[in-house]
Coordinates of C-alpha atoms and ligand atoms in Angstrom, one line a residue:
M1 CA -2.0 -14.9 -2.5
G2 CA 1.3 -15.7 -4.0
G3 CA 4.3 -17.4 -2.4
R4 CA 6.0 -14.2 -1.3
R5 CA 4.6 -13.8 2.2
R6 CA 6.7 -16.2 4.1
L7 CA 6.4 -15.5 7.8
A8 CA 3.4 -16.4 9.8
A9 CA 2.8 -12.9 11.2
S10 CA 2.8 -11.4 7.7
L11 CA 0.5 -14.1 6.5
L12 CA -2.0 -13.3 9.2
R13 CA -1.7 -9.7 8.7
F14 CA -2.7 -9.9 5.1
S15 CA -4.9 -13.0 5.0
P16 CA -7.8 -11.9 2.9
I17 CA -11.1 -13.7 2.9
Q18 CA -10.4 -14.8 -0.6
S19 CA -7.1 -16.0 -2.0
Q20 CA -5.9 -15.6 -5.5
S21 CA -2.6 -15.6 -7.2
H22 CA -1.6 -12.4 -8.9
H23 CA 1.1 -12.4 -11.4
V24 CA 1.9 -10.4 -14.3
P25 CA 5.2 -11.0 -16.1
W26 CA 7.0 -7.9 -14.9
I27 CA 5.6 -7.1 -11.5
R28 CA 5.3 -9.6 -8.7
L29 CA 2.0 -8.7 -7.2
H30 CA 0.3 -9.8 -4.1
P31 CA -2.0 -8.2 -1.6
G32 CA 0.9 -6.4 0.0
Q33 CA 1.5 -2.7 -0.2
C34 CA 0.2 -0.4 -2.9
W35 CA -3.4 -0.8 -2.1
A36 CA -5.3 -2.5 0.6
P37 CA -3.3 -4.5 3.0
Y38 CA -5.5 -4.1 6.1
S39 CA -8.1 -6.5 4.8
S40 CA -7.7 -8.8 7.7
S41 CA -9.1 -8.8 11.2
S42 CA -7.2 -11.9 12.2
V43 CA -4.5 -11.4 14.7
S44 CA -1.8 -13.9 15.6
P45 CA -2.7 -15.3 19.0
S46 CA 0.8 -14.6 20.1
A47 CA 1.2 -11.3 18.2
Q48 CA 1.4 -9.4 21.5
T49 CA 3.8 -11.6 23.2
Q50 CA 6.0 -11.9 20.1
L51 CA 6.6 -8.1 20.0
P52 CA 10.0 -7.4 21.4
K53 CA 9.9 -4.6 24.0
P54 CA 11.1 -1.6 22.1
T55 CA 14.7 -0.6 22.9
P56 CA 16.1 2.6 21.5
R57 CA 18.8 2.1 19.0
P58 CA 22.1 3.8 19.8
E59 CA 21.7 6.2 16.9
T60 CA 18.2 7.4 17.9
P61 CA 18.2 11.2 18.0
S62 CA 16.1 12.8 20.8
T63 CA 14.0 14.8 18.4
I64 CA 13.3 14.5 14.7
T65 CA 12.2 17.3 12.3
I66 CA 9.9 16.4 9.4
N67 CA 8.6 19.0 7.0
G68 CA 9.5 21.8 9.5
K69 CA 7.9 20.3 12.6
T70 CA 9.9 18.8 15.4
Y71 CA 8.8 15.7 17.3
P72 CA 10.3 14.0 20.4
T73 CA 11.4 10.4 19.8
D74 CA 11.2 7.6 22.3
A75 CA 12.0 3.9 22.5
W76 CA 9.4 3.3 19.7
F77 CA 11.4 5.3 17.1
N78 CA 12.3 3.2 14.2
V79 CA 12.5 5.4 11.1
P80 CA 15.7 5.0 9.0
S81 CA 17.2 8.1 7.5
N82 CA 16.4 7.0 3.9
V83 CA 12.7 6.9 4.8
L84 CA 12.9 10.2 6.6
A85 CA 14.5 11.7 3.5
S86 CA 11.5 10.7 1.4
T87 CA 9.0 12.6 3.5
N88 CA 9.6 15.8 1.4
R89 CA 9.6 14.3 -2.1
R90 CA 5.8 14.5 -2.6
L91 CA 5.9 12.6 -5.9
H92 CA 2.1 12.8 -6.1
L93 CA 2.4 16.5 -6.6
Q94 CA 5.5 16.6 -8.9
K95 CA 4.4 17.8 -12.3
D96 CA 4.7 15.2 -15.0
H97 CA 5.6 12.5 -12.6
P98 CA 3.8 9.2 -13.3
V99 CA 2.4 9.0 -9.8
S100 CA 1.1 12.6 -10.1
I101 CA -0.3 11.9 -13.6
T102 CA -2.2 8.9 -12.2
R103 CA -3.6 11.1 -9.4
Q104 CA -4.8 13.6 -12.0
I105 CA -6.5 10.9 -14.1
L106 CA -8.3 9.5 -11.1
E107 CA -9.3 13.0 -9.9
S108 CA -10.9 13.6 -13.2
V109 CA -13.5 10.9 -12.4
F110 CA -14.6 12.7 -9.2
P111 CA -15.3 16.2 -10.2
R112 CA -15.5 19.3 -8.1
P113 CA -17.4 20.7 -6.3
T114 CA -19.0 17.5 -5.1
F115 CA -15.5 16.2 -4.4
R116 CA -12.8 18.3 -2.7
Y117 CA -9.1 17.3 -3.2
H118 CA -6.7 17.2 -0.3
N119 CA -3.2 16.7 -1.5
D120 CA -1.1 18.3 1.3
F121 CA -1.7 16.4 4.4
D122 CA 1.4 15.9 6.5
P123 CA 2.6 12.3 6.7
V124 CA 3.1 12.5 10.5
V125 CA -0.1 11.4 12.2
S126 CA -1.1 10.1 15.6
T127 CA -1.4 6.4 16.4
Y128 CA -5.0 7.3 17.2
E129 CA -5.7 8.7 13.8
N130 CA -4.0 5.9 11.9
F131 CA -5.5 3.0 13.9
D132 CA -7.9 3.8 16.8
S133 CA -10.1 6.2 15.0
L134 CA -10.8 3.5 12.4
G135 CA -11.6 0.8 14.8
F136 CA -8.4 -1.2 14.5
P137 CA -8.3 -3.6 17.5
P138 CA -5.4 -2.9 20.0
D139 CA -3.7 -6.2 19.0
H140 CA -3.9 -5.7 15.2
P141 CA -0.6 -6.8 13.7
G142 CA -0.5 -3.6 11.5
R143 CA 0.3 -1.7 14.7
S144 CA 3.6 -3.5 15.4
R145 CA 6.9 -1.9 15.1
S146 CA 7.9 -4.5 12.5
D147 CA 5.3 -3.2 10.2
T148 CA 4.9 0.5 10.9
Y149 CA 7.4 3.4 11.2
Y150 CA 7.0 5.1 14.6
I151 CA 8.4 8.5 15.7
N152 CA 7.3 7.8 19.2
R153 CA 4.6 5.7 20.8
E154 CA 1.8 8.1 19.9
T155 CA 3.2 9.4 16.6
L156 CA 3.9 7.6 13.3
L157 CA 4.3 7.9 9.6
R158 CA 0.8 7.2 8.3
T159 CA 0.5 3.7 6.8
H160 CA -2.6 4.6 4.8
T161 CA -4.6 7.7 3.8
S162 CA -7.6 6.4 5.8
A163 CA -5.7 8.1 8.7
H164 CA -7.4 11.3 7.6
E165 CA -11.0 10.0 7.3
A166 CA -12.2 10.9 10.7
A167 CA -10.9 14.5 10.5
L168 CA -12.5 15.0 7.1
F169 CA -15.8 13.5 8.2
S170 CA -15.7 15.8 11.2
A171 CA -14.9 18.9 9.1
S172 CA -17.8 17.9 6.7
A173 CA -16.7 20.6 4.2
S174 CA -17.9 18.8 1.1
D175 CA -20.2 15.9 0.0
G176 CA -17.1 14.0 -1.1
Y177 CA -13.4 14.1 -0.9
L178 CA -10.2 12.7 -2.3
I179 CA -6.9 12.5 -0.4
S180 CA -3.7 11.7 -2.2
A181 CA -0.6 11.3 -0.1
D182 CA 2.6 9.4 0.6
V183 CA 2.2 6.4 2.9
Y184 CA 4.9 4.4 4.8
R185 CA 5.3 0.7 5.6
R186 CA 8.0 -1.6 6.6
D187 CA 7.9 -4.3 4.0
E188 CA 9.8 -6.7 1.9
V189 CA 12.1 -5.7 -1.0
D190 CA 11.2 -6.4 -4.5
R191 CA 10.2 -4.7 -7.7
S192 CA 6.7 -3.8 -6.5
H193 CA 7.5 -2.9 -2.9
Y194 CA 9.1 0.3 -1.5
P195 CA 8.9 1.6 2.1
V196 CA 7.2 4.7 0.8
F197 CA 4.3 4.6 -1.7
H198 CA 1.2 6.6 -2.5
Q199 CA -2.5 6.1 -1.9
M200 CA -5.6 7.9 -2.9
E201 CA -8.5 7.8 -0.5
G202 CA -12.0 8.8 -1.6
A203 CA -15.4 9.1 0.2
R204 CA -18.9 10.2 -0.7
V205 CA -21.4 11.1 2.1
W206 CA -25.1 12.0 2.3
D207 CA -26.8 13.7 5.2
R208 CA -30.2 12.4 6.4
T209 CA -31.2 15.9 7.5
K210 CA -30.4 17.4 4.0
V211 CA -31.8 15.0 1.5
P212 CA -35.4 15.4 0.3
N213 CA -37.9 13.8 2.8
G214 CA -34.9 12.3 4.7
D215 CA -35.0 9.5 2.1
I216 CA -31.3 8.5 1.7
A217 CA -32.0 5.6 -0.7
A218 CA -33.9 7.8 -3.1
A219 CA -31.3 10.6 -2.9
V220 CA -28.4 8.1 -3.5
Y221 CA -30.3 6.5 -6.5
A222 CA -30.9 9.9 -7.9
D223 CA -27.2 10.7 -7.7
L224 CA -26.4 7.3 -9.2
A225 CA -28.7 8.1 -12.2
R226 CA -26.6 11.2 -12.8
L227 CA -23.3 9.2 -13.1
P228 CA -22.1 8.1 -16.5
T229 CA -22.6 4.5 -17.5
H230 CA -20.0 2.2 -19.0
N231 CA -20.1 -1.1 -20.9
V232 CA -17.5 -3.0 -19.1
K233 CA -18.3 -6.5 -18.0
V234 CA -18.6 -6.6 -14.2
E235 CA -18.9 -9.8 -12.2
D236 CA -20.6 -9.4 -8.9
P237 CA -21.7 -12.8 -7.8
N238 CA -21.8 -12.4 -4.0
P239 CA -24.8 -11.2 -1.9
P240 CA -24.6 -7.6 -0.9
S241 CA -23.6 -8.4 2.7
H242 CA -22.6 -11.4 4.8
P243 CA -24.2 -11.9 8.2
E244 CA -21.0 -12.5 10.1
R245 CA -18.1 -11.2 8.1
N246 CA -19.7 -8.2 6.5
P247 CA -23.1 -7.5 8.1
L248 CA -25.5 -4.8 7.1
Q249 CA -25.1 -2.1 9.9
S250 CA -28.7 -2.7 10.8
A251 CA -28.7 -0.4 13.8
H252 CA -28.0 2.5 11.5
H253 CA -28.9 1.6 7.9
S254 CA -31.9 0.0 6.2
P255 CA -31.2 -2.7 3.6
A256 CA -32.4 -0.3 0.9
E257 CA -30.0 2.5 2.1
A258 CA -27.0 0.2 2.2
E259 CA -27.8 -1.2 -1.2
A260 CA -28.2 2.2 -2.7
I261 CA -24.8 3.3 -1.2
A262 CA -23.1 0.1 -2.5
A263 CA -24.6 0.6 -6.0
H264 CA -23.3 4.2 -6.1
L265 CA -19.9 3.1 -4.7
K266 CA -19.5 0.3 -7.3
R267 CA -20.5 2.4 -10.3
S268 CA -18.2 5.3 -9.2
L269 CA -15.2 3.0 -8.8
E270 CA -15.9 1.1 -12.0
L271 CA -15.8 4.4 -13.8
M272 CA -12.5 5.1 -12.2
V273 CA -10.8 1.9 -13.5
V274 CA -12.5 2.2 -16.9
E275 CA -10.9 5.7 -17.2
I276 CA -7.5 4.3 -16.3
F277 CA -7.6 1.3 -18.5
T278 CA -9.1 3.2 -21.4
R279 CA -6.1 5.6 -21.2
A280 CA -3.7 2.7 -20.9
K281 CA -5.1 1.0 -24.0
A282 CA -5.0 4.2 -26.0
A283 CA -1.4 4.7 -25.1
A284 CA -0.6 1.1 -26.0
A285 CA -2.4 1.3 -29.3
K286 CA -0.6 4.5 -30.2
Q287 CA 2.8 2.9 -29.7
D288 CA 2.1 -0.6 -31.0
P289 CA 0.1 -0.9 -34.2
N290 CA -0.3 -4.6 -33.5
Y291 CA -1.8 -4.1 -30.1
V292 CA -4.8 -6.3 -29.6
D293 CA -7.5 -4.8 -27.4
E294 CA -8.7 -7.3 -24.9
P295 CA -12.0 -6.4 -23.3
L296 CA -11.7 -5.1 -19.7
R297 CA -13.1 -7.4 -17.1
V298 CA -13.9 -6.3 -13.5
R299 CA -15.1 -8.2 -10.5
W300 CA -16.2 -7.5 -6.9
V301 CA -15.0 -9.7 -4.1
E302 CA -15.9 -9.6 -0.5
A303 CA -13.2 -8.2 1.8
Y304 CA -12.8 -7.1 5.4
F305 CA -11.7 -3.7 6.7
P306 CA -12.1 -2.6 10.4
F307 CA -13.9 0.6 9.2
T308 CA -16.4 -0.6 6.6
S309 CA -19.2 -3.0 6.5
P310 CA -20.0 -4.4 4.0
S311 CA -16.6 -4.3 2.3
W312 CA -15.2 -5.2 -1.1
E313 CA -12.1 -5.4 -3.2
M314 CA -12.2 -4.7 -6.8
E315 CA -10.2 -6.9 -9.1
V316 CA -9.4 -6.3 -12.8
Y317 CA -8.5 -9.1 -15.2
Y318 CA -5.1 -8.2 -16.5
A319 CA -2.4 -10.1 -18.4
G320 CA -4.0 -13.4 -17.6
D321 CA -4.7 -12.8 -13.9
W322 CA -7.1 -11.2 -11.5
L323 CA -5.4 -8.3 -10.0
E324 CA -6.6 -6.5 -6.8
V325 CA -6.8 -2.8 -7.4
L326 CA -8.6 -1.2 -4.5
G327 CA -10.5 -1.7 -1.2
C328 CA -13.7 -0.1 -0.3
G329 CA -17.0 -0.3 1.6
V330 CA -19.9 1.3 3.4
S331 CA -18.2 3.4 6.1
K332 CA -18.9 2.2 9.7
Q333 CA -21.4 4.5 11.3
E334 CA -19.2 4.8 14.4
L335 CA -16.8 6.9 12.3
F336 CA -19.6 9.5 11.6
I337 CA -20.9 9.3 15.2
N338 CA -17.4 9.8 16.7
A339 CA -16.8 12.6 14.2
G340 CA -19.9 14.5 15.5
V341 CA -21.9 14.1 12.3
P342 CA -24.2 11.1 13.2
S343 CA -26.8 12.1 10.5
Q344 CA -24.3 11.4 7.7
L345 CA -23.5 8.1 6.0
G346 CA -21.7 7.0 2.9
W347 CA -18.9 5.0 1.2
A348 CA -15.1 5.2 1.1
F349 CA -12.3 3.6 -0.9
G350 CA -8.5 3.4 -0.9
I351 CA -6.3 2.7 -4.0
G352 CA -2.5 2.5 -4.4
L353 CA -1.3 5.0 -6.9
D354 CA 2.1 3.5 -7.6
R355 CA 0.8 0.2 -8.6
I356 CA -1.8 1.7 -10.9
A357 CA 0.9 3.9 -12.4
M358 CA 3.0 0.8 -13.0
L359 CA 0.2 -0.7 -15.0
L360 CA -0.8 2.4 -16.8
F361 CA 2.8 3.3 -17.9
Q362 CA 4.2 -0.3 -17.9
I363 CA 6.8 0.7 -15.4
P364 CA 8.6 -2.5 -14.4
D365 CA 10.2 -1.5 -11.1
I366 CA 8.8 0.7 -8.3
R367 CA 12.3 2.2 -7.6
L368 CA 12.1 4.1 -10.9
F369 CA 9.6 6.5 -9.3
W370 CA 12.3 7.8 -7.0
S371 CA 14.8 8.2 -9.8
R372 CA 15.9 11.7 -10.7
D373 CA 17.3 10.4 -14.0
E374 CA 16.1 12.4 -17.0
R375 CA 15.9 9.2 -19.0
F376 CA 13.0 8.3 -16.7
L377 CA 11.4 11.6 -15.9
G378 CA 11.8 13.0 -19.4
Q379 CA 9.5 10.4 -20.8
F380 CA 6.5 12.0 -19.2
A381 CA 7.2 15.7 -20.0
G382 CA 4.0 17.6 -20.8
V383 CA 1.5 14.9 -19.7
S384 CA 0.3 16.7 -16.6
D385 CA -0.9 19.6 -18.8
N386 CA -2.3 17.3 -21.5
L387 CA -3.3 13.8 -20.3
D388 CA -3.8 12.7 -23.9
L389 CA -0.1 12.8 -24.5
L390 CA 0.3 9.8 -22.1
K391 CA 2.7 7.2 -23.4
R392 CA 4.0 3.9 -22.1
F393 CA 7.4 3.9 -20.5
V394 CA 10.2 2.7 -22.8
P395 CA 12.9 1.1 -20.6
F396 CA 16.2 2.8 -21.3
S397 CA 18.3 0.0 -20.2
K398 CA 18.4 -3.1 -18.1
Y399 CA 21.7 -3.6 -16.3
P400 CA 22.9 -7.0 -15.3
A401 CA 21.7 -8.6 -12.1
C402 CA 24.2 -9.5 -9.4
Y403 CA 23.0 -12.2 -7.0
K404 CA 24.7 -12.7 -3.6
D405 CA 23.6 -15.1 -0.9
V406 CA 23.8 -14.7 2.8
S407 CA 23.1 -17.6 5.3
F408 CA 22.9 -17.2 9.0
W409 CA 21.8 -18.8 12.2
L410 CA 19.4 -17.0 14.4
R411 CA 20.4 -16.8 18.0
A412 CA 19.6 -20.0 19.9
T413 CA 18.7 -18.4 23.3
S414 CA 15.2 -17.3 24.2
A415 CA 14.1 -13.7 24.6
A416 CA 13.6 -14.2 28.3
G417 CA 16.5 -12.0 29.3
G418 CA 14.8 -9.0 27.8
N419 CA 15.3 -7.5 24.4
T420 CA 18.9 -7.1 23.5
G421 CA 18.1 -5.8 20.0
T422 CA 19.2 -9.1 18.5
A423 CA 17.2 -11.8 16.8
N424 CA 16.3 -15.2 17.8
A425 CA 13.6 -17.4 16.3
H426 CA 11.0 -15.8 18.5
D427 CA 11.5 -12.1 17.8
F428 CA 13.1 -12.4 14.3
H429 CA 11.1 -10.4 11.8
E430 CA 11.9 -10.5 8.1
N431 CA 11.2 -6.8 7.7
D432 CA 14.3 -6.1 9.8
V433 CA 16.4 -7.9 7.3
M434 CA 14.8 -6.1 4.4
E435 CA 15.3 -2.7 6.1
I436 CA 19.0 -3.4 6.9
I437 CA 19.7 -4.3 3.3
R438 CA 17.7 -1.3 1.9
N439 CA 19.5 1.1 4.3
I440 CA 22.9 0.0 3.1
A441 CA 22.3 -0.7 -0.6
G442 CA 19.6 2.0 -1.1
D443 CA 18.0 1.8 -4.5
V444 CA 20.7 -0.6 -5.8
V445 CA 18.9 -3.5 -4.2
E446 CA 16.2 -4.9 -6.5
D447 CA 14.9 -7.9 -4.7
V448 CA 15.5 -10.0 -1.6
R449 CA 14.2 -13.5 -1.3
L450 CA 14.3 -16.1 1.3
T451 CA 15.7 -19.1 -0.6
D452 CA 16.0 -21.6 2.2
Q453 CA 15.3 -22.0 5.9
F454 CA 15.5 -25.0 8.3
T455 CA 15.6 -25.8 12.0
H456 CA 18.5 -27.9 13.2
P457 CA 17.0 -31.2 14.5
K458 CA 19.3 -31.4 17.5
T459 CA 20.1 -27.8 18.5
G460 CA 16.7 -26.3 17.5
R461 CA 18.5 -23.4 15.9
R462 CA 17.0 -21.8 12.9
S463 CA 19.0 -21.1 9.8
M464 CA 17.9 -18.7 7.0
C465 CA 19.3 -18.1 3.6
Y466 CA 18.5 -14.9 1.6
R467 CA 19.4 -14.2 -2.0
I468 CA 19.9 -10.5 -2.7
N469 CA 19.8 -9.1 -6.2
Y470 CA 22.0 -6.0 -6.5
R471 CA 21.1 -4.2 -9.7
S472 CA 21.3 -0.5 -10.3
L473 CA 18.7 1.2 -12.4
E474 CA 21.3 3.6 -13.7
K475 CA 24.5 1.7 -14.4
T476 CA 26.2 -1.7 -14.4
L477 CA 27.5 -2.6 -11.0
T478 CA 31.0 -4.0 -10.9
N479 CA 31.4 -7.2 -8.9
A480 CA 33.7 -5.3 -6.5
E481 CA 31.0 -2.7 -5.9
A482 CA 28.4 -5.5 -5.2
N483 CA 30.9 -7.3 -2.9
E484 CA 31.5 -4.1 -1.0
L485 CA 27.8 -3.6 -0.4
H486 CA 27.3 -7.2 0.5
G487 CA 30.1 -7.1 3.0
R488 CA 28.5 -4.2 4.7
V489 CA 25.1 -5.9 4.7
I490 CA 26.6 -9.0 6.3
A491 CA 28.3 -6.9 9.0
A492 CA 25.1 -5.0 9.7
L493 CA 23.0 -8.2 10.0
V494 CA 25.5 -9.5 12.6
D495 CA 25.7 -6.2 14.4
R496 CA 22.0 -5.4 14.4
L497 CA 20.3 -8.8 14.6
G498 CA 23.0 -10.7 16.4
V499 CA 22.9 -13.5 13.8
E500 CA 25.8 -15.9 13.2
I501 CA 26.9 -16.1 9.6
R502 CA 27.2 -19.7 8.3
Ligands
DAH601 N1 -6.8 2.0 4.0 C1 -7.0 0.7 3.4 C2 -5.6 0.0 3.2 O1 -4.6 0.7 3.0 C3 -7.7 0.7 2.0 C4 -9.2 1.1 2.2 C5 -10.1 0.1 2.3 C6 -9.6 2.4 2.3 C7 -11.4 0.4 2.5 C8 -10.9 2.7 2.5 C9 -11.8 1.7 2.6 O2 -11.4 4.0 2.6 O3 -13.1 2.1 2.8 O4 -5.5 -1.1 3.3

């Protein structure tokens, strides 16, 4: 899963059942954000004890207003102002924006009225909606304040669109739905990670009391027969379920029902990627007469999500590598039971829109989505109204990189004296470093990498060295400008994490 996840907690959080390396020349990809990062049930044995007790930061306001609604904060509050400021951007709804165009293309594969589109859900949800309603265990690392933006203990910025599943199952207003929305995660800094990104969630349900003779399998196969076919090569070598990891929900589903739902799910999602990659190829061929059309290859791999069983990830062969594009599965029946609709059953999926948009338009850096520069936005004019106008992005310029290193010692003392808001080897979390840098340098930071770390053999102190690449998307940075930013980053690391600069 690539060498980018460096700390044990992060590794555990994302450890998928299978492990591949994902690399395309211009985006460093790994099973991080942009699609399906909750594919792990494993919890660090000490995850609970490692979590520092939340202490309010001095600058914590007592209330916070997001999209017109005011929420009280408490000691859990950890949302920086640049993230708060993104909550009203709604790129997935901005006409002619690549994220919005990608949403439109995916929606076209799931037509009304079977599917209803929900594109306005507020990003503020309860901890219950985001985690508990989906069966996340209480000690799941995704719940930690180092991974998730909390407004208060019970309220957070949704980390995935699945947060709305339970409410939509309960409302039962359509046989299927799509939700597109902005989602928020504390994460590392590089060209494919941004604390705000976009997901599309989809689900299709059937009701035992409404299908002819109550025969779900027959009804699902009849619906499957009505879906278009495609001629893409799909590898699906694994058995349909796994007795321990991904069991058939035998208390609720017969093998024939689960197989029918899985078959409908797989065809539907294959059609979705076929649509995207067909459009990407058409755009490439239009712009490059020498473009060689490689046949699309798709494969299904077993995955784990707390709210589906069995579960899969879909991978697409792209630029020499298998690339994970979505997570999905047969929804856990508890979701329908808890939603008050026990006679329903079906499938669900989640896909990251930004990452798909990067592939579709060949956009090399996720920060570009947030740019208001006409040299970026102007390239997509008119596409929302006519998807056939889709073109690949033509980079307008690449400004020089400016690398600066920072090395520091973590505090040597233990956390026993209570949380002082500073970092020692026990409570240090890399996402805090990432966020401090992002807060100061904003979209001028392209990438932050841990280049070295070691523990002093005698003192036991831990040293870390990070290399920060300052590179604006819009202009050449002077060395003085980069130095000024770097100086502020160093001061903030000392102030906020209590580290000692080496
Ligand atoms: N919410 C998951 C994530 O962000 C993705 C996902 C997986 C959504 C499986 C689903 C699903 O609806 O069935 O990691």
